[in-house]
Short mmCIF file of N, CA and C in Angstrom, two decimals:
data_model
loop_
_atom_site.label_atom_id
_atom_site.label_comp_id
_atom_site.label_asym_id
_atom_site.label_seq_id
_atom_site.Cartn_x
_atom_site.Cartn_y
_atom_site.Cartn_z
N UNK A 1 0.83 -1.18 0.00
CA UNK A 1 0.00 0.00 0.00
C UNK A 1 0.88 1.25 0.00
N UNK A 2 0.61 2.01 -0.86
CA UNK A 2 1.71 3.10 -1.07
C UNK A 2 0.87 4.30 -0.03
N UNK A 3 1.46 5.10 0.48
CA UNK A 3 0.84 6.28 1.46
C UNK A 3 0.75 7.61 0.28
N UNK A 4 -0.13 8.37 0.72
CA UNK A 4 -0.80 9.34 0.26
C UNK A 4 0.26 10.51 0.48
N UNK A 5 0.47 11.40 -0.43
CA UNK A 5 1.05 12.60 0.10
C UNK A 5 0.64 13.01 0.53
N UNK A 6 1.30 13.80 1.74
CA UNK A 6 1.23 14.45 2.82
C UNK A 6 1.48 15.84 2.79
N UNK A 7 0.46 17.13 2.44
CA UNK A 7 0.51 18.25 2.33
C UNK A 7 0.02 19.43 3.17
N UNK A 8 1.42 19.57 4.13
CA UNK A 8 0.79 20.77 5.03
C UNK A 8 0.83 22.06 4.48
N UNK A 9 -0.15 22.63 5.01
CA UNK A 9 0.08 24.18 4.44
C UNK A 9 0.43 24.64 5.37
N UNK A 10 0.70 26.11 4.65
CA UNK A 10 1.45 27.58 5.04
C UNK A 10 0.76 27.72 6.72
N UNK A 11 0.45 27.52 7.31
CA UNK A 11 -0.10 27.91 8.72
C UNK A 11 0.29 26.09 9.42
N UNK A 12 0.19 25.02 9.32
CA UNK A 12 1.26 24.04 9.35
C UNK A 12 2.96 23.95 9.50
N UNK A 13 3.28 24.38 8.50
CA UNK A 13 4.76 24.86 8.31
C UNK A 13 5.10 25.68 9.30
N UNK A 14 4.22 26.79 9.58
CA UNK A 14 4.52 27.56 10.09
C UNK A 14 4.55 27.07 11.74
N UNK A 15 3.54 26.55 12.37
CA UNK A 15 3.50 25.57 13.64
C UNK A 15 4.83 24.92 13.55
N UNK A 16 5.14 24.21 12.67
CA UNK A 16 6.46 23.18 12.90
C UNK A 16 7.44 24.03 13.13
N UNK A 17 7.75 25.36 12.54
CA UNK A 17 8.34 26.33 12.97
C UNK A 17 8.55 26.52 13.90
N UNK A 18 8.01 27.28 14.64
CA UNK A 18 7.22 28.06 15.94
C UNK A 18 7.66 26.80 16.61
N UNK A 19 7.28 25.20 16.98
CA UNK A 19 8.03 24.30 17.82
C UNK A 19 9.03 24.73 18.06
N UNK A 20 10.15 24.36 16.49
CA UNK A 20 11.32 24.07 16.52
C UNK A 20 12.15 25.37 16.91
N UNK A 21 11.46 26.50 16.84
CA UNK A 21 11.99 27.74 17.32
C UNK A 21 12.22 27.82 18.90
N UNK A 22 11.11 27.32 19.66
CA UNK A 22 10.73 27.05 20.94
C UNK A 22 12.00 26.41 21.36
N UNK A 23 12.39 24.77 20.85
CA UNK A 23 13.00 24.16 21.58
C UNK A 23 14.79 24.67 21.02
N UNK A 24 14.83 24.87 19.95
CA UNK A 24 15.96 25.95 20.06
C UNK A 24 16.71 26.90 21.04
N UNK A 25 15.32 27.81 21.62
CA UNK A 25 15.61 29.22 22.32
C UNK A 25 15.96 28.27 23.47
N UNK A 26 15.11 27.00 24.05
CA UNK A 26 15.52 26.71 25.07
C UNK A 26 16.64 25.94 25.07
N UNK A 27 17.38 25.68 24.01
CA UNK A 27 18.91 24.89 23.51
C UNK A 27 18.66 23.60 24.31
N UNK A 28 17.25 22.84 23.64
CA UNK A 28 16.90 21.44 23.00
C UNK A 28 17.12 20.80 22.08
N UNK A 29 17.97 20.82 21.63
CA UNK A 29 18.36 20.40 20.24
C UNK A 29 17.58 19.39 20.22
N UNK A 30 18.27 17.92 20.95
CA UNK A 30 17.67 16.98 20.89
C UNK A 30 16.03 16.65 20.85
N UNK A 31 15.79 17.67 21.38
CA UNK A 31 14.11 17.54 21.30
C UNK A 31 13.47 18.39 19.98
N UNK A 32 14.40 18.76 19.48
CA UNK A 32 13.83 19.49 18.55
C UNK A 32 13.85 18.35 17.26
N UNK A 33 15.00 17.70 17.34
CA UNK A 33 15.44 17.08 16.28
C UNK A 33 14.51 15.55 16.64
N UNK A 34 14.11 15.22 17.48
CA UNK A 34 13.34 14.16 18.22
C UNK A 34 11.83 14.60 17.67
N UNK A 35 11.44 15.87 17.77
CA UNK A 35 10.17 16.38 16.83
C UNK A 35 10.07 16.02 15.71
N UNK A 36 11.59 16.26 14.73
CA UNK A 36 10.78 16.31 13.48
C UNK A 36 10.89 14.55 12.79
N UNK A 37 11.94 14.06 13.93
CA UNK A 37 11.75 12.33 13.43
C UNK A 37 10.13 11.70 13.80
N UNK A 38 9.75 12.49 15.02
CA UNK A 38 8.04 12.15 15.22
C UNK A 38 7.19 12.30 14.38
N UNK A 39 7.72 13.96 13.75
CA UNK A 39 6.48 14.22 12.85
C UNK A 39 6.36 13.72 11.48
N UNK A 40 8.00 13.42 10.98
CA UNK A 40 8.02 12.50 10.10
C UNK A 40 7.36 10.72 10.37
N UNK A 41 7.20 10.69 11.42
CA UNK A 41 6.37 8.75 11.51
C UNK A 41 5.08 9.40 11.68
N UNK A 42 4.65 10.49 12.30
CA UNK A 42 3.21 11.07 12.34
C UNK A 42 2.97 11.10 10.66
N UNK A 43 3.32 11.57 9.96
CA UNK A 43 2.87 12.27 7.95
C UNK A 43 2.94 10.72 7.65
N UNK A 44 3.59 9.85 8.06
CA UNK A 44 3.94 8.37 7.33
C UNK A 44 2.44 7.82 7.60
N UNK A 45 2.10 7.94 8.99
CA UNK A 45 1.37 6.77 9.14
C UNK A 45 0.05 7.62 8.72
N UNK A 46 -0.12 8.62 8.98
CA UNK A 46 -1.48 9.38 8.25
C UNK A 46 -1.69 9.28 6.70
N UNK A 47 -0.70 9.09 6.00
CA UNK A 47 -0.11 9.34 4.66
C UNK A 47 -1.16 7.44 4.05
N UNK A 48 -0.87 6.50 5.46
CA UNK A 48 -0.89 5.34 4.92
C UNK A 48 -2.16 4.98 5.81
N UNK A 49 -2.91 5.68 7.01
CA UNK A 49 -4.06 5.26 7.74
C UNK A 49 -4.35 6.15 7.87
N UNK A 50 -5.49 7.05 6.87
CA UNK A 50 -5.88 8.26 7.25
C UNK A 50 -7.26 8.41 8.24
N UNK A 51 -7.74 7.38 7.75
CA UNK A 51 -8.92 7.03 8.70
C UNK A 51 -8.90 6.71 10.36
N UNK A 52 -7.81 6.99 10.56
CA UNK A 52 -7.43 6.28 11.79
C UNK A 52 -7.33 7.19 13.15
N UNK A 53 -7.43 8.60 12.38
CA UNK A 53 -7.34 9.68 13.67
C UNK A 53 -8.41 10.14 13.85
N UNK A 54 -8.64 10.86 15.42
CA UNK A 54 -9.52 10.83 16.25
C UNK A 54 -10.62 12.01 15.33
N UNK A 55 -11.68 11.87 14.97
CA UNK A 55 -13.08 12.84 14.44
C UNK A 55 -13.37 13.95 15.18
N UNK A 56 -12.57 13.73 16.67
CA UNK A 56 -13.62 14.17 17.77
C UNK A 56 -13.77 15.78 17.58
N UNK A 57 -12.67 16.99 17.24
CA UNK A 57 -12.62 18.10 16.83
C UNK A 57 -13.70 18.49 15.16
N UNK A 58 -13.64 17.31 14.84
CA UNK A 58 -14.64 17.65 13.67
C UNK A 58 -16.10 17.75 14.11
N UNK A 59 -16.36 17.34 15.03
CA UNK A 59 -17.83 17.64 15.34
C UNK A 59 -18.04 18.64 16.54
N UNK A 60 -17.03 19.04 17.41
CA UNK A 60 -16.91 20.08 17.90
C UNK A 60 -16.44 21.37 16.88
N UNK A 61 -15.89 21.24 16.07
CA UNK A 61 -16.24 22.44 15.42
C UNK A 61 -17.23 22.67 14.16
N UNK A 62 -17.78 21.54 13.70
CA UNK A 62 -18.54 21.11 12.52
C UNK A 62 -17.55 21.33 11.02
N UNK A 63 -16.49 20.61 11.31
CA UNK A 63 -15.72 20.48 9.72
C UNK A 63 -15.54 19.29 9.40
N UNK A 64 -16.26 18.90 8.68
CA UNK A 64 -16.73 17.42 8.07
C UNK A 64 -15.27 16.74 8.04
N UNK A 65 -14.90 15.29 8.23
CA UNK A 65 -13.72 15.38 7.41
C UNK A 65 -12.47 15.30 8.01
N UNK A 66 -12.49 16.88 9.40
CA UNK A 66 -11.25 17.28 10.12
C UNK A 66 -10.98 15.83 11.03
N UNK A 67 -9.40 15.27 10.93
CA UNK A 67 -9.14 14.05 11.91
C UNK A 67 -7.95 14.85 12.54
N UNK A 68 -7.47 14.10 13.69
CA UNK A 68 -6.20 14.48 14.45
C UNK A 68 -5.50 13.60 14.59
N UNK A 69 -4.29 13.23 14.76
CA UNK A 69 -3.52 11.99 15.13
C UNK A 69 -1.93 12.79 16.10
N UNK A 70 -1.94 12.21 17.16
CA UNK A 70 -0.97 12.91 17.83
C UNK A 70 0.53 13.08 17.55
N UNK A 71 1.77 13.75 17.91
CA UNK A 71 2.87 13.30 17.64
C UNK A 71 3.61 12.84 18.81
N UNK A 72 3.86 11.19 18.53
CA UNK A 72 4.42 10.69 19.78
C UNK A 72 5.33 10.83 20.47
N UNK A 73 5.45 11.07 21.52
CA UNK A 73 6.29 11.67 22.65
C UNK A 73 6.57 12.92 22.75
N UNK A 74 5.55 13.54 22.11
CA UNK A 74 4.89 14.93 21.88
C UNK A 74 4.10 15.23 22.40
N UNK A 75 3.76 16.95 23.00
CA UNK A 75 2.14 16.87 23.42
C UNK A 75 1.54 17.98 22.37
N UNK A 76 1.90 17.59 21.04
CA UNK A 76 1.25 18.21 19.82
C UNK A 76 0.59 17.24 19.10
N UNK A 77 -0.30 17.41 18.11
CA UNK A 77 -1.14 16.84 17.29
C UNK A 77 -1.17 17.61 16.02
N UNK A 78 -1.77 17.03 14.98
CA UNK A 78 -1.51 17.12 13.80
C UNK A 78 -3.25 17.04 12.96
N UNK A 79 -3.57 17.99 12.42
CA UNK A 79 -5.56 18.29 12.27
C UNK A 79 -4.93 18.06 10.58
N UNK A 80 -5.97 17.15 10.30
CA UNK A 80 -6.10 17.21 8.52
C UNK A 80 -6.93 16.90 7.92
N UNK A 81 -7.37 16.59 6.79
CA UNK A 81 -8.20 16.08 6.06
C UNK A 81 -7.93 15.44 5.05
N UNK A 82 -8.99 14.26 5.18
CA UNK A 82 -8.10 13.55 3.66
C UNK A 82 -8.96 13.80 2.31
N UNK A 83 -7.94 13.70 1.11
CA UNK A 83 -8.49 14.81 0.34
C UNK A 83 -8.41 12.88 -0.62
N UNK A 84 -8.79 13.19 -1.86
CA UNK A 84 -8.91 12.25 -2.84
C UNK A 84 -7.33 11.46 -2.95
N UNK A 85 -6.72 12.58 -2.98
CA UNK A 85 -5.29 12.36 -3.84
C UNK A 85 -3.90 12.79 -3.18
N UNK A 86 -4.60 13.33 -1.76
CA UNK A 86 -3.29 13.63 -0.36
C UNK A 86 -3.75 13.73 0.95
N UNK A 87 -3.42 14.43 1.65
CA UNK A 87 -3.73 14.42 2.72
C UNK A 87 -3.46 15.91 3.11
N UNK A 88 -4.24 16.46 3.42
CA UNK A 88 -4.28 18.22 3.54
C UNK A 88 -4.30 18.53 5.23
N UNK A 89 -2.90 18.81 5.44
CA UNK A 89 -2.37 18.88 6.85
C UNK A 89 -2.79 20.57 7.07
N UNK A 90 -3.72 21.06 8.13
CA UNK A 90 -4.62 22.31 8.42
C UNK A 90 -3.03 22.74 9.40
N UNK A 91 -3.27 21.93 10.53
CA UNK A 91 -2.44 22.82 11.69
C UNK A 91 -1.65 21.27 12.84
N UNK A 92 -0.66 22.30 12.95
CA UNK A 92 0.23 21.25 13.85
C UNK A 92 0.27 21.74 15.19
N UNK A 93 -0.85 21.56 16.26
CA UNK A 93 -0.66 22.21 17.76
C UNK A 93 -1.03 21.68 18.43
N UNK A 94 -0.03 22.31 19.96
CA UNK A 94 -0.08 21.94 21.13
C UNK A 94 -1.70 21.67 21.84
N UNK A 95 -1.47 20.66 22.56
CA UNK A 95 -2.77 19.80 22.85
C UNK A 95 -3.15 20.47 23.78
N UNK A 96 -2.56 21.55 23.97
CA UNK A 96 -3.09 22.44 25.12
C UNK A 96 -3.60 23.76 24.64
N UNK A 97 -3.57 24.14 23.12
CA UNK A 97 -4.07 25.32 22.83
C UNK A 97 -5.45 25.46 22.73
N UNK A 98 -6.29 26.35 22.94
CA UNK A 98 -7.60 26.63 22.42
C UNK A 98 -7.36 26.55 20.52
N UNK A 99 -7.88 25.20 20.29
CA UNK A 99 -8.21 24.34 19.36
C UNK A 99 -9.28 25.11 18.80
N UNK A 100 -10.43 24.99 18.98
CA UNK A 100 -11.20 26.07 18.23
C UNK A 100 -11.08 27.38 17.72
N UNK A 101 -10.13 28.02 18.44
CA UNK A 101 -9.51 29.30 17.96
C UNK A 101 -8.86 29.50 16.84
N UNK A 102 -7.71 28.27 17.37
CA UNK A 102 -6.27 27.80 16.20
C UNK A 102 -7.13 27.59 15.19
N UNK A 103 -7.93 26.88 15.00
CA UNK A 103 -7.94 26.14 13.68
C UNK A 103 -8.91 26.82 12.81
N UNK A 104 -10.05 28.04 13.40
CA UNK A 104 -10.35 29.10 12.52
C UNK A 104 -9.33 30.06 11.81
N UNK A 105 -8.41 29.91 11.76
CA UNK A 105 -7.39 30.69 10.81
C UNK A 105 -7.01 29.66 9.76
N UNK A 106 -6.99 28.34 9.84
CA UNK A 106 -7.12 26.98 8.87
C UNK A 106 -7.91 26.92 7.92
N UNK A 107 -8.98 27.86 8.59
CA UNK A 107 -10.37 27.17 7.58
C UNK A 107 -10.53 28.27 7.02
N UNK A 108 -9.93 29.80 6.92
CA UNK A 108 -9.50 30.97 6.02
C UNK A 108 -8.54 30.77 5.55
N UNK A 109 -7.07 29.78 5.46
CA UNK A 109 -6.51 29.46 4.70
C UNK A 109 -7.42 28.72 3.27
N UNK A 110 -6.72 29.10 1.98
CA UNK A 110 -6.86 28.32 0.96
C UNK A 110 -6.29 26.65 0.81
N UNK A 111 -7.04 25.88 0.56
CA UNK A 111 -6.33 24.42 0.92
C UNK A 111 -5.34 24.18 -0.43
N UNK A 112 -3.97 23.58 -0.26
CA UNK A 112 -3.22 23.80 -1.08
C UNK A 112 -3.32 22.86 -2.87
#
């Protein structure tokens, strides 16, 4: 089974940013670099089980579609949708942010 591309957008990118900036300032390397090997097995396995992450934000905010799947040994998560022909990565955030907030700037993004 071949996995789906995996396409985050511009407000995505920008989250993975904003992490890796974080654990930088606090001279984490290792955790920074421990992020993006997570978030790379996070895009793999979404890429190849898209069905598999949690709905539960899609019906709290009513966006048909929206799944989450966490990044392990992370306390971030990863909101997307699966599209026909990829996988349309919205936002990459902390499991502690006001989620409904974050992810109205997602859904004024253009999907890529």
């Amino acid at each position: 089974m071949n996995p789906k591309p995996v396409v985050p957008r511009l407000l995505a990118q920008q989250d993975v940013s904003d992490v890796l900036d974080f654990y930088l300032a606090e001279q984490a390397e290792r955790a920074a670099l421990g992020f993006i090997d997570a978030l790379e097995l996070t895009y793999r396995h979404i890429g190849l089980h898209p069905a598999t992450g949690s709905p539960r934000h899609a019906h709290e905010l009513n966006l048909p579609g929206l799944r989450s799947w966490p990044v392990r040994g992370y306390p971030h998560r990863v909101f997307y949708v699966e599209r026909q022909d990829h996988i349309d990565v919205w936002r990459v955030l902390h499991g502690q942010r006001d989620i409904p907030a974050w992810m109205q700037a997602a859904e004024d993004e253009p999907p890529p």
